[in-house]
Amino acid sequence: MGYYKIVSDGYLYVVGTGNGGTPISEDEYNKVLQVIAGRPTADIGYEYWLREDLTWELVEVPIVDPTDEEISGEELLTMIKEVL
Amino acid sequence: MDANLASIANAIRGKIGATSALSFPTDFVSALESIADCNEGIVADTTITVASTISNIPTTVYTDPILKTLDWYLICMYYIGSDTTSSMTLELFACTDISRSAIIYRNNSGTIKSSSGSSGSNAYLVVDDAGNIVIKAYSSTEGLIVGPYRLLILGGI
């Protein structure tokens, strides 16, 4: 089984099994999981991001306005029927 | 492919509106895995763990260029951890061969809650043009995404 990590802008966001990103060893995978399990608790309005060097950085939660719309189940079925 | 899509559609049809986040993925995965007699199959069956609290910023959780080569795919992602205070995230969407950006279904049936259970954030998945699967999560106060999750992709040409 392979392991991977996804790093961006100096932060490590995800580790996983398989081939979904940059390959890492099982040892590194387990080490990251251990660090994640020990993540500090942030106050409301803040959160911890994991740096690539496996240290935590406290950041303020960025505020955005989610604008994407969902569709209903009926709309889904209509769309599925159209492509069948 | 049509027969498989029909099978998937029927599987989805019976599950829309399900209130139990636990039964949906189990049944859905079972439906996916029961599909046979075709060239399509499981593209990925992985376990992912999100490291940081990533609210309000898109976060790539899986990348595979093969997604760009598929005519269609379905994705299911759900929480498989043992934290009973956390809600299960459940995401599912399909892409047809008309345009890979044409998401025909996206279900956001649950929220991701912190281990304290006091707050949560809404989240859903998208696939970008590079074939990256991206979590978009939103929270007005905090966004704590716990793991691990199972990410299952079924697709074909």
PDB file of N, CA, C and O in Angstrom, chain A residues 4 6 12-21 33 36 39 44-50 56 61-64 66 68-71 73 76-77 79-81 83-84, chain B residues 2 5-6 9 12-13 16 45-57 59-63 96 103-106 108 124 138-146:
ATOM      1  N   TYR A   4       0.583   8.947   0.767  1.00  0.00           N
ATOM      2  CA  TYR A   4       0.868  10.229   0.137  1.00  0.00           C
ATOM      3  C   TYR A   4       0.556  11.372   1.085  1.00  0.00           C
ATOM      4  O   TYR A   4      -0.112  11.215   2.104  1.00  0.00           O
ATOM      5  N   ILE A   6      -0.249  15.840   0.816  1.00  0.00           N
ATOM      6  CA  ILE A   6      -0.493  16.989  -0.040  1.00  0.00           C
ATOM      7  C   ILE A   6      -0.058  18.233   0.720  1.00  0.00           C
ATOM      8  O   ILE A   6      -0.561  18.529   1.801  1.00  0.00           O
ATOM      9  N   LEU A  12       1.033  21.371   5.356  1.00  0.00           N
ATOM     10  CA  LEU A  12       0.664  19.998   5.046  1.00  0.00           C
ATOM     11  C   LEU A  12      -0.830  19.840   5.347  1.00  0.00           C
ATOM     12  O   LEU A  12      -1.247  19.982   6.500  1.00  0.00           O
ATOM     13  N   TYR A  13      -1.608  19.564   4.320  1.00  0.00           N
ATOM     14  CA  TYR A  13      -3.054  19.554   4.484  1.00  0.00           C
ATOM     15  C   TYR A  13      -3.642  18.157   4.662  1.00  0.00           C
ATOM     16  O   TYR A  13      -4.630  17.987   5.372  1.00  0.00           O
ATOM     17  N   VAL A  14      -3.050  17.210   3.986  1.00  0.00           N
ATOM     18  CA  VAL A  14      -3.683  15.887   3.950  1.00  0.00           C
ATOM     19  C   VAL A  14      -2.625  14.807   3.864  1.00  0.00           C
ATOM     20  O   VAL A  14      -1.604  14.990   3.200  1.00  0.00           O
ATOM     21  N   VAL A  15      -2.878  13.697   4.533  1.00  0.00           N
ATOM     22  CA  VAL A  15      -2.144  12.465   4.254  1.00  0.00           C
ATOM     23  C   VAL A  15      -3.175  11.389   3.925  1.00  0.00           C
ATOM     24  O   VAL A  15      -4.322  11.448   4.391  1.00  0.00           O
ATOM     25  N   GLY A  16      -2.759  10.453   3.122  1.00  0.00           N
ATOM     26  CA  GLY A  16      -3.697   9.417   2.735  1.00  0.00           C
ATOM     27  C   GLY A  16      -3.011   8.167   2.255  1.00  0.00           C
ATOM     28  O   GLY A  16      -1.775   8.126   2.117  1.00  0.00           O
ATOM     29  N   THR A  17      -3.814   7.155   2.021  1.00  0.00           N
ATOM     30  CA  THR A  17      -3.307   5.914   1.465  1.00  0.00           C
ATOM     31  C   THR A  17      -3.573   5.895  -0.030  1.00  0.00           C
ATOM     32  O   THR A  17      -4.538   6.482  -0.499  1.00  0.00           O
ATOM     33  N   GLY A  18      -2.706   5.237  -0.760  1.00  0.00           N
ATOM     34  CA  GLY A  18      -2.874   5.182  -2.205  1.00  0.00           C
ATOM     35  C   GLY A  18      -1.932   6.138  -2.900  1.00  0.00           C
ATOM     36  O   GLY A  18      -0.842   6.436  -2.405  1.00  0.00           O
ATOM     37  N   ASN A  19      -2.373   6.626  -4.032  1.00  0.00           N
ATOM     38  CA  ASN A  19      -1.502   7.449  -4.867  1.00  0.00           C
ATOM     39  C   ASN A  19      -2.124   8.814  -5.136  1.00  0.00           C
ATOM     40  O   ASN A  19      -2.144   9.284  -6.265  1.00  0.00           O
ATOM     41  N   GLY A  20      -2.602   9.424  -4.118  1.00  0.00           N
ATOM     42  CA  GLY A  20      -3.353  10.662  -4.325  1.00  0.00           C
ATOM     43  C   GLY A  20      -2.558  11.937  -4.209  1.00  0.00           C
ATOM     44  O   GLY A  20      -3.150  13.021  -4.238  1.00  0.00           O
ATOM     45  N   GLY A  21      -1.239  11.858  -4.087  1.00  0.00           N
ATOM     46  CA  GLY A  21      -0.447  13.073  -3.944  1.00  0.00           C
ATOM     47  C   GLY A  21       1.030  12.746  -4.013  1.00  0.00           C
ATOM     48  O   GLY A  21       1.443  11.853  -4.746  1.00  0.00           O
ATOM     49  N   LEU A  33       0.263  11.272  11.199  1.00  0.00           N
ATOM     50  CA  LEU A  33      -0.979  10.937  11.912  1.00  0.00           C
ATOM     51  C   LEU A  33      -0.830  11.189  13.412  1.00  0.00           C
ATOM     52  O   LEU A  33      -1.757  11.666  14.075  1.00  0.00           O
ATOM     53  N   ILE A  36      -1.035  14.886  14.002  1.00  0.00           N
ATOM     54  CA  ILE A  36      -2.422  15.340  13.843  1.00  0.00           C
ATOM     55  C   ILE A  36      -3.238  14.998  15.091  1.00  0.00           C
ATOM     56  O   ILE A  36      -4.058  15.796  15.558  1.00  0.00           O
ATOM     57  N   ARG A  39      -3.070  17.583  17.819  1.00  0.00           N
ATOM     58  CA  ARG A  39      -3.327  18.979  17.443  1.00  0.00           C
ATOM     59  C   ARG A  39      -3.867  19.777  18.623  1.00  0.00           C
ATOM     60  O   ARG A  39      -4.799  19.326  19.322  1.00  0.00           O
ATOM     61  N   ILE A  44     -12.318  29.896  19.625  1.00  0.00           N
ATOM     62  CA  ILE A  44     -13.265  30.174  18.549  1.00  0.00           C
ATOM     63  C   ILE A  44     -12.745  31.337  17.703  1.00  0.00           C
ATOM     64  O   ILE A  44     -12.303  32.361  18.223  1.00  0.00           O
ATOM     65  N   GLY A  45     -12.841  31.133  16.407  1.00  0.00           N
ATOM     66  CA  GLY A  45     -12.361  32.168  15.498  1.00  0.00           C
ATOM     67  C   GLY A  45     -10.931  31.934  15.036  1.00  0.00           C
ATOM     68  O   GLY A  45     -10.429  32.653  14.171  1.00  0.00           O
ATOM     69  N   TYR A  46     -10.323  30.918  15.608  1.00  0.00           N
ATOM     70  CA  TYR A  46      -8.946  30.591  15.233  1.00  0.00           C
ATOM     71  C   TYR A  46      -8.844  29.097  14.943  1.00  0.00           C
ATOM     72  O   TYR A  46      -9.693  28.300  15.360  1.00  0.00           O
ATOM     73  N   GLU A  47      -7.796  28.740  14.265  1.00  0.00           N
ATOM     74  CA  GLU A  47      -7.565  27.329  14.003  1.00  0.00           C
ATOM     75  C   GLU A  47      -6.073  27.100  13.787  1.00  0.00           C
ATOM     76  O   GLU A  47      -5.310  28.032  13.516  1.00  0.00           O
ATOM     77  N   TYR A  48      -5.706  25.861  13.926  1.00  0.00           N
ATOM     78  CA  TYR A  48      -4.301  25.502  13.758  1.00  0.00           C
ATOM     79  C   TYR A  48      -4.082  24.869  12.387  1.00  0.00           C
ATOM     80  O   TYR A  48      -4.806  23.963  11.991  1.00  0.00           O
ATOM     81  N   TRP A  49      -3.090  25.374  11.710  1.00  0.00           N
ATOM     82  CA  TRP A  49      -2.663  24.776  10.455  1.00  0.00           C
ATOM     83  C   TRP A  49      -1.327  24.080  10.686  1.00  0.00           C
ATOM     84  O   TRP A  49      -0.478  24.566  11.450  1.00  0.00           O
ATOM     85  N   LEU A  50      -1.147  22.982   9.999  1.00  0.00           N
ATOM     86  CA  LEU A  50       0.065  22.194  10.169  1.00  0.00           C
ATOM     87  C   LEU A  50       1.103  22.600   9.137  1.00  0.00           C
ATOM     88  O   LEU A  50       0.882  22.473   7.931  1.00  0.00           O
ATOM     89  N   TRP A  56       2.727  23.400  14.484  1.00  0.00           N
ATOM     90  CA  TRP A  56       1.409  24.007  14.328  1.00  0.00           C
ATOM     91  C   TRP A  56       1.499  25.524  14.297  1.00  0.00           C
ATOM     92  O   TRP A  56       2.300  26.108  15.026  1.00  0.00           O
ATOM     93  N   VAL A  61      -9.437  32.331  11.498  1.00  0.00           N
ATOM     94  CA  VAL A  61     -10.266  31.705  10.480  1.00  0.00           C
ATOM     95  C   VAL A  61     -10.644  32.744   9.427  1.00  0.00           C
ATOM     96  O   VAL A  61     -11.229  33.777   9.755  1.00  0.00           O
ATOM     97  N   PRO A  62     -10.300  32.490   8.190  1.00  0.00           N
ATOM     98  CA  PRO A  62     -10.703  33.434   7.147  1.00  0.00           C
ATOM     99  C   PRO A  62     -12.212  33.384   6.936  1.00  0.00           C
ATOM    100  O   PRO A  62     -12.831  32.322   7.021  1.00  0.00           O
ATOM    101  N   ILE A  63     -12.809  34.500   6.693  1.00  0.00           N
ATOM    102  CA  ILE A  63     -14.254  34.586   6.496  1.00  0.00           C
ATOM    103  C   ILE A  63     -14.556  34.670   5.009  1.00  0.00           C
ATOM    104  O   ILE A  63     -14.002  35.492   4.296  1.00  0.00           O
ATOM    105  N   VAL A  64     -15.440  33.794   4.568  1.00  0.00           N
ATOM    106  CA  VAL A  64     -15.883  33.822   3.178  1.00  0.00           C
ATOM    107  C   VAL A  64     -17.382  33.628   3.155  1.00  0.00           C
ATOM    108  O   VAL A  64     -17.997  33.215   4.138  1.00  0.00           O
ATOM    109  N   PRO A  66     -20.084  31.465   1.353  1.00  0.00           N
ATOM    110  CA  PRO A  66     -20.342  30.360   0.422  1.00  0.00           C
ATOM    111  C   PRO A  66     -21.507  30.690  -0.500  1.00  0.00           C
ATOM    112  O   PRO A  66     -22.593  31.018  -0.046  1.00  0.00           O
ATOM    113  N   ASP A  68     -22.024  28.750  -3.525  1.00  0.00           N
ATOM    114  CA  ASP A  68     -22.409  27.646  -4.399  1.00  0.00           C
ATOM    115  C   ASP A  68     -23.781  27.122  -4.030  1.00  0.00           C
ATOM    116  O   ASP A  68     -24.131  27.011  -2.857  1.00  0.00           O
ATOM    117  N   GLU A  69     -24.529  26.796  -5.034  1.00  0.00           N
ATOM    118  CA  GLU A  69     -25.885  26.332  -4.805  1.00  0.00           C
ATOM    119  C   GLU A  69     -25.961  24.815  -4.952  1.00  0.00           C
ATOM    120  O   GLU A  69     -25.291  24.229  -5.779  1.00  0.00           O
ATOM    121  N   GLU A  70     -26.785  24.215  -4.146  1.00  0.00           N
ATOM    122  CA  GLU A  70     -27.019  22.791  -4.265  1.00  0.00           C
ATOM    123  C   GLU A  70     -28.272  22.558  -5.105  1.00  0.00           C
ATOM    124  O   GLU A  70     -29.085  23.445  -5.282  1.00  0.00           O
ATOM    125  N   ILE A  71     -28.399  21.333  -5.581  1.00  0.00           N
ATOM    126  CA  ILE A  71     -29.592  20.995  -6.336  1.00  0.00           C
ATOM    127  C   ILE A  71     -30.369  19.959  -5.563  1.00  0.00           C
ATOM    128  O   ILE A  71     -29.834  19.247  -4.726  1.00  0.00           O
ATOM    129  N   GLY A  73     -32.898  16.561  -4.997  1.00  0.00           N
ATOM    130  CA  GLY A  73     -32.875  15.192  -5.467  1.00  0.00           C
ATOM    131  C   GLY A  73     -33.643  15.021  -6.769  1.00  0.00           C
ATOM    132  O   GLY A  73     -33.236  14.280  -7.661  1.00  0.00           O
ATOM    133  N   LEU A  76     -31.613  16.153  -9.577  1.00  0.00           N
ATOM    134  CA  LEU A  76     -30.580  15.167  -9.876  1.00  0.00           C
ATOM    135  C   LEU A  76     -31.132  14.069 -10.774  1.00  0.00           C
ATOM    136  O   LEU A  76     -30.524  13.707 -11.782  1.00  0.00           O
ATOM    137  N   LEU A  77     -32.277  13.524 -10.391  1.00  0.00           N
ATOM    138  CA  LEU A  77     -32.841  12.421 -11.164  1.00  0.00           C
ATOM    139  C   LEU A  77     -33.145  12.859 -12.594  1.00  0.00           C
ATOM    140  O   LEU A  77     -32.927  12.118 -13.545  1.00  0.00           O
ATOM    141  N   MET A  79     -31.587  15.093 -14.262  1.00  0.00           N
ATOM    142  CA  MET A  79     -30.326  15.220 -14.979  1.00  0.00           C
ATOM    143  C   MET A  79     -29.736  13.863 -15.309  1.00  0.00           C
ATOM    144  O   MET A  79     -29.156  13.671 -16.383  1.00  0.00           O
ATOM    145  N   ILE A  80     -29.880  12.917 -14.393  1.00  0.00           N
ATOM    146  CA  ILE A  80     -29.377  11.568 -14.676  1.00  0.00           C
ATOM    147  C   ILE A  80     -30.123  10.956 -15.850  1.00  0.00           C
ATOM    148  O   ILE A  80     -29.527  10.364 -16.752  1.00  0.00           O
ATOM    149  N   LYS A  81     -31.454  11.132 -15.845  1.00  0.00           N
ATOM    150  CA  LYS A  81     -32.246  10.568 -16.936  1.00  0.00           C
ATOM    151  C   LYS A  81     -31.842  11.162 -18.280  1.00  0.00           C
ATOM    152  O   LYS A  81     -31.878  10.512 -19.311  1.00  0.00           O
ATOM    153  N   VAL A  83     -28.936  11.933 -19.262  1.00  0.00           N
ATOM    154  CA  VAL A  83     -27.675  11.417 -19.791  1.00  0.00           C
ATOM    155  C   VAL A  83     -27.716   9.912 -19.989  1.00  0.00           C
ATOM    156  O   VAL A  83     -26.771   9.343 -20.521  1.00  0.00           O
ATOM    157  N   LEU A  84     -28.770   9.269 -19.556  1.00  0.00           N
ATOM    158  CA  LEU A  84     -28.860   7.824 -19.755  1.00  0.00           C
ATOM    159  C   LEU A  84     -29.266   7.510 -21.189  1.00  0.00           C
ATOM    160  O   LEU A  84     -29.923   8.256 -21.834  1.00  0.00           O
TER     161      LEU A  84
ATOM    162  N   ASP B   2     -24.367   2.642 -20.119  1.00  0.00           N
ATOM    163  CA  ASP B   2     -25.707   3.079 -19.770  1.00  0.00           C
ATOM    164  C   ASP B   2     -26.323   2.214 -18.680  1.00  0.00           C
ATOM    165  O   ASP B   2     -26.978   2.710 -17.768  1.00  0.00           O
ATOM    166  N   LEU B   5     -24.816   3.167 -15.404  1.00  0.00           N
ATOM    167  CA  LEU B   5     -25.352   4.434 -14.930  1.00  0.00           C
ATOM    168  C   LEU B   5     -26.773   4.249 -14.418  1.00  0.00           C
ATOM    169  O   LEU B   5     -27.167   4.863 -13.429  1.00  0.00           O
ATOM    170  N   ALA B   6     -27.517   3.386 -15.108  1.00  0.00           N
ATOM    171  CA  ALA B   6     -28.878   3.129 -14.642  1.00  0.00           C
ATOM    172  C   ALA B   6     -28.864   2.482 -13.269  1.00  0.00           C
ATOM    173  O   ALA B   6     -29.677   2.820 -12.396  1.00  0.00           O
ATOM    174  N   ALA B   9     -27.975   5.112 -10.868  1.00  0.00           N
ATOM    175  CA  ALA B   9     -29.106   6.023 -10.687  1.00  0.00           C
ATOM    176  C   ALA B   9     -30.149   5.410  -9.767  1.00  0.00           C
ATOM    177  O   ALA B   9     -30.709   6.086  -8.897  1.00  0.00           O
ATOM    178  N   ILE B  12     -28.921   5.514  -6.258  1.00  0.00           N
ATOM    179  CA  ILE B  12     -29.035   6.863  -5.707  1.00  0.00           C
ATOM    180  C   ILE B  12     -30.492   7.193  -5.437  1.00  0.00           C
ATOM    181  O   ILE B  12     -30.837   7.781  -4.419  1.00  0.00           O
ATOM    182  N   ARG B  13     -31.356   6.790  -6.343  1.00  0.00           N
ATOM    183  CA  ARG B  13     -32.773   7.119  -6.230  1.00  0.00           C
ATOM    184  C   ARG B  13     -33.339   6.674  -4.886  1.00  0.00           C
ATOM    185  O   ARG B  13     -34.088   7.385  -4.245  1.00  0.00           O
ATOM    186  N   ILE B  16     -31.785   9.069  -1.875  1.00  0.00           N
ATOM    187  CA  ILE B  16     -31.969  10.515  -1.739  1.00  0.00           C
ATOM    188  C   ILE B  16     -32.922  10.803  -0.602  1.00  0.00           C
ATOM    189  O   ILE B  16     -33.976  10.197  -0.471  1.00  0.00           O
ATOM    190  N   ASP B  45      -9.795   3.777  -3.901  1.00  0.00           N
ATOM    191  CA  ASP B  45     -10.425   3.435  -2.627  1.00  0.00           C
ATOM    192  C   ASP B  45      -9.371   3.727  -1.564  1.00  0.00           C
ATOM    193  O   ASP B  45      -8.494   2.908  -1.306  1.00  0.00           O
ATOM    194  N   THR B  46      -9.453   4.909  -1.009  1.00  0.00           N
ATOM    195  CA  THR B  46      -8.369   5.380  -0.167  1.00  0.00           C
ATOM    196  C   THR B  46      -8.888   5.840   1.187  1.00  0.00           C
ATOM    197  O   THR B  46     -10.084   6.049   1.379  1.00  0.00           O
ATOM    198  N   THR B  47      -7.971   5.978   2.092  1.00  0.00           N
ATOM    199  CA  THR B  47      -8.243   6.581   3.398  1.00  0.00           C
ATOM    200  C   THR B  47      -7.466   7.883   3.489  1.00  0.00           C
ATOM    201  O   THR B  47      -6.264   7.891   3.246  1.00  0.00           O
ATOM    202  N   ILE B  48      -8.152   8.954   3.810  1.00  0.00           N
ATOM    203  CA  ILE B  48      -7.455  10.230   3.921  1.00  0.00           C
ATOM    204  C   ILE B  48      -7.703  10.845   5.300  1.00  0.00           C
ATOM    205  O   ILE B  48      -8.744  10.629   5.915  1.00  0.00           O
ATOM    206  N   THR B  49      -6.731  11.570   5.745  1.00  0.00           N
ATOM    207  CA  THR B  49      -6.831  12.299   7.010  1.00  0.00           C
ATOM    208  C   THR B  49      -6.420  13.740   6.757  1.00  0.00           C
ATOM    209  O   THR B  49      -5.347  14.000   6.223  1.00  0.00           O
ATOM    210  N   VAL B  50      -7.292  14.624   7.123  1.00  0.00           N
ATOM    211  CA  VAL B  50      -7.015  16.042   6.931  1.00  0.00           C
ATOM    212  C   VAL B  50      -6.259  16.552   8.147  1.00  0.00           C
ATOM    213  O   VAL B  50      -6.691  16.368   9.283  1.00  0.00           O
ATOM    214  N   ALA B  51      -5.144  17.195   7.883  1.00  0.00           N
ATOM    215  CA  ALA B  51      -4.254  17.561   8.972  1.00  0.00           C
ATOM    216  C   ALA B  51      -4.731  18.788   9.730  1.00  0.00           C
ATOM    217  O   ALA B  51      -4.772  18.803  10.959  1.00  0.00           O
ATOM    218  N   SER B  52      -5.072  19.809   8.996  1.00  0.00           N
ATOM    219  CA  SER B  52      -5.326  21.089   9.627  1.00  0.00           C
ATOM    220  C   SER B  52      -6.808  21.394   9.669  1.00  0.00           C
ATOM    221  O   SER B  52      -7.610  20.773   8.986  1.00  0.00           O
ATOM    222  N   THR B  53      -7.124  22.360  10.464  1.00  0.00           N
ATOM    223  CA  THR B  53      -8.483  22.887  10.438  1.00  0.00           C
ATOM    224  C   THR B  53      -8.543  23.835   9.259  1.00  0.00           C
ATOM    225  O   THR B  53      -7.953  24.904   9.270  1.00  0.00           O
ATOM    226  N   ILE B  54      -9.247  23.435   8.256  1.00  0.00           N
ATOM    227  CA  ILE B  54      -9.099  24.092   6.962  1.00  0.00           C
ATOM    228  C   ILE B  54     -10.359  24.820   6.535  1.00  0.00           C
ATOM    229  O   ILE B  54     -10.683  24.875   5.369  1.00  0.00           O
ATOM    230  N   SER B  55     -11.055  25.383   7.467  1.00  0.00           N
ATOM    231  CA  SER B  55     -12.288  26.050   7.105  1.00  0.00           C
ATOM    232  C   SER B  55     -12.021  27.227   6.172  1.00  0.00           C
ATOM    233  O   SER B  55     -11.006  27.914   6.280  1.00  0.00           O
ATOM    234  N   ASN B  56     -12.959  27.411   5.297  1.00  0.00           N
ATOM    235  CA  ASN B  56     -13.013  28.603   4.450  1.00  0.00           C
ATOM    236  C   ASN B  56     -11.903  28.712   3.417  1.00  0.00           C
ATOM    237  O   ASN B  56     -11.770  29.746   2.781  1.00  0.00           O
ATOM    238  N   ILE B  57     -11.119  27.686   3.249  1.00  0.00           N
ATOM    239  CA  ILE B  57     -10.177  27.693   2.134  1.00  0.00           C
ATOM    240  C   ILE B  57     -10.272  26.339   1.441  1.00  0.00           C
ATOM    241  O   ILE B  57     -10.395  25.306   2.089  1.00  0.00           O
ATOM    242  N   THR B  59      -9.228  22.986  -0.065  1.00  0.00           N
ATOM    243  CA  THR B  59      -8.105  22.124   0.281  1.00  0.00           C
ATOM    244  C   THR B  59      -8.129  20.865  -0.574  1.00  0.00           C
ATOM    245  O   THR B  59      -9.100  20.120  -0.559  1.00  0.00           O
ATOM    246  N   THR B  60      -7.066  20.672  -1.296  1.00  0.00           N
ATOM    247  CA  THR B  60      -6.960  19.471  -2.114  1.00  0.00           C
ATOM    248  C   THR B  60      -6.701  18.261  -1.219  1.00  0.00           C
ATOM    249  O   THR B  60      -5.801  18.286  -0.383  1.00  0.00           O
ATOM    250  N   VAL B  61      -7.501  17.239  -1.395  1.00  0.00           N
ATOM    251  CA  VAL B  61      -7.329  16.038  -0.575  1.00  0.00           C
ATOM    252  C   VAL B  61      -6.899  14.830  -1.394  1.00  0.00           C
ATOM    253  O   VAL B  61      -6.485  13.817  -0.831  1.00  0.00           O
ATOM    254  N   TYR B  62      -7.026  14.926  -2.693  1.00  0.00           N
ATOM    255  CA  TYR B  62      -6.651  13.790  -3.531  1.00  0.00           C
ATOM    256  C   TYR B  62      -6.419  14.319  -4.933  1.00  0.00           C
ATOM    257  O   TYR B  62      -7.148  15.186  -5.407  1.00  0.00           O
ATOM    258  N   THR B  63      -5.396  13.821  -5.561  1.00  0.00           N
ATOM    259  CA  THR B  63      -5.129  14.255  -6.926  1.00  0.00           C
ATOM    260  C   THR B  63      -4.750  13.052  -7.777  1.00  0.00           C
ATOM    261  O   THR B  63      -3.933  12.214  -7.365  1.00  0.00           O
ATOM    262  N   THR B  96     -20.578  13.727 -15.890  1.00  0.00           N
ATOM    263  CA  THR B  96     -20.915  13.057 -17.135  1.00  0.00           C
ATOM    264  C   THR B  96     -19.888  13.381 -18.201  1.00  0.00           C
ATOM    265  O   THR B  96     -19.004  14.196 -18.016  1.00  0.00           O
ATOM    266  N   ILE B 103     -21.076  18.979 -12.931  1.00  0.00           N
ATOM    267  CA  ILE B 103     -21.460  18.208 -11.758  1.00  0.00           C
ATOM    268  C   ILE B 103     -22.972  18.066 -11.761  1.00  0.00           C
ATOM    269  O   ILE B 103     -23.695  19.046 -11.754  1.00  0.00           O
ATOM    270  N   ILE B 104     -23.440  16.835 -11.807  1.00  0.00           N
ATOM    271  CA  ILE B 104     -24.886  16.664 -11.882  1.00  0.00           C
ATOM    272  C   ILE B 104     -25.496  16.414 -10.509  1.00  0.00           C
ATOM    273  O   ILE B 104     -26.685  16.427 -10.344  1.00  0.00           O
ATOM    274  N   TYR B 105     -24.677  16.175  -9.556  1.00  0.00           N
ATOM    275  CA  TYR B 105     -25.237  15.983  -8.219  1.00  0.00           C
ATOM    276  C   TYR B 105     -24.183  16.282  -7.181  1.00  0.00           C
ATOM    277  O   TYR B 105     -23.045  15.884  -7.304  1.00  0.00           O
ATOM    278  N   ARG B 106     -24.591  16.966  -6.187  1.00  0.00           N
ATOM    279  CA  ARG B 106     -23.686  17.175  -5.061  1.00  0.00           C
ATOM    280  C   ARG B 106     -24.518  17.157  -3.799  1.00  0.00           C
ATOM    281  O   ARG B 106     -25.453  17.921  -3.635  1.00  0.00           O
ATOM    282  N   ASN B 108     -24.765  17.463   0.179  1.00  0.00           N
ATOM    283  CA  ASN B 108     -24.122  17.927   1.406  1.00  0.00           C
ATOM    284  C   ASN B 108     -25.075  17.605   2.547  1.00  0.00           C
ATOM    285  O   ASN B 108     -25.768  18.457   3.061  1.00  0.00           O
ATOM    286  N   TYR B 124     -18.211  20.447   1.072  1.00  0.00           N
ATOM    287  CA  TYR B 124     -18.534  19.637  -0.089  1.00  0.00           C
ATOM    288  C   TYR B 124     -17.280  19.460  -0.930  1.00  0.00           C
ATOM    289  O   TYR B 124     -16.252  20.073  -0.667  1.00  0.00           O
ATOM    290  N   TYR B 138     -16.942  25.541   4.955  1.00  0.00           N
ATOM    291  CA  TYR B 138     -17.286  26.878   5.402  1.00  0.00           C
ATOM    292  C   TYR B 138     -17.773  26.846   6.839  1.00  0.00           C
ATOM    293  O   TYR B 138     -18.526  25.972   7.238  1.00  0.00           O
ATOM    294  N   SER B 139     -17.334  27.826   7.569  1.00  0.00           N
ATOM    295  CA  SER B 139     -17.775  27.945   8.946  1.00  0.00           C
ATOM    296  C   SER B 139     -17.663  29.399   9.360  1.00  0.00           C
ATOM    297  O   SER B 139     -16.727  30.101   8.983  1.00  0.00           O
ATOM    298  N   SER B 140     -18.631  29.851  10.121  1.00  0.00           N
ATOM    299  CA  SER B 140     -18.580  31.233  10.577  1.00  0.00           C
ATOM    300  C   SER B 140     -17.686  31.376  11.804  1.00  0.00           C
ATOM    301  O   SER B 140     -17.255  32.469  12.144  1.00  0.00           O
ATOM    302  N   THR B 141     -17.429  30.281  12.464  1.00  0.00           N
ATOM    303  CA  THR B 141     -16.641  30.374  13.692  1.00  0.00           C
ATOM    304  C   THR B 141     -15.389  29.519  13.630  1.00  0.00           C
ATOM    305  O   THR B 141     -14.283  29.987  13.865  1.00  0.00           O
ATOM    306  N   GLU B 142     -15.553  28.286  13.319  1.00  0.00           N
ATOM    307  CA  GLU B 142     -14.396  27.410  13.254  1.00  0.00           C
ATOM    308  C   GLU B 142     -14.687  26.314  12.245  1.00  0.00           C
ATOM    309  O   GLU B 142     -15.815  26.038  11.898  1.00  0.00           O
ATOM    310  N   GLY B 143     -13.677  25.708  11.790  1.00  0.00           N
ATOM    311  CA  GLY B 143     -13.854  24.615  10.859  1.00  0.00           C
ATOM    312  C   GLY B 143     -12.910  23.501  11.201  1.00  0.00           C
ATOM    313  O   GLY B 143     -11.730  23.555  10.892  1.00  0.00           O
ATOM    314  N   LEU B 144     -13.406  22.529  11.858  1.00  0.00           N
ATOM    315  CA  LEU B 144     -12.553  21.442  12.291  1.00  0.00           C
ATOM    316  C   LEU B 144     -12.964  20.184  11.556  1.00  0.00           C
ATOM    317  O   LEU B 144     -14.034  19.638  11.777  1.00  0.00           O
ATOM    318  N   ILE B 145     -12.129  19.766  10.678  1.00  0.00           N
ATOM    319  CA  ILE B 145     -12.454  18.600   9.874  1.00  0.00           C
ATOM    320  C   ILE B 145     -11.683  17.409  10.418  1.00  0.00           C
ATOM    321  O   ILE B 145     -10.464  17.388  10.373  1.00  0.00           O
ATOM    322  N   VAL B 146     -12.391  16.488  10.944  1.00  0.00           N
ATOM    323  CA  VAL B 146     -11.746  15.325  11.530  1.00  0.00           C
ATOM    324  C   VAL B 146     -11.661  14.195  10.515  1.00  0.00           C
ATOM    325  O   VAL B 146     -12.366  14.171   9.521  1.00  0.00           O
TER     326      VAL B 146
END
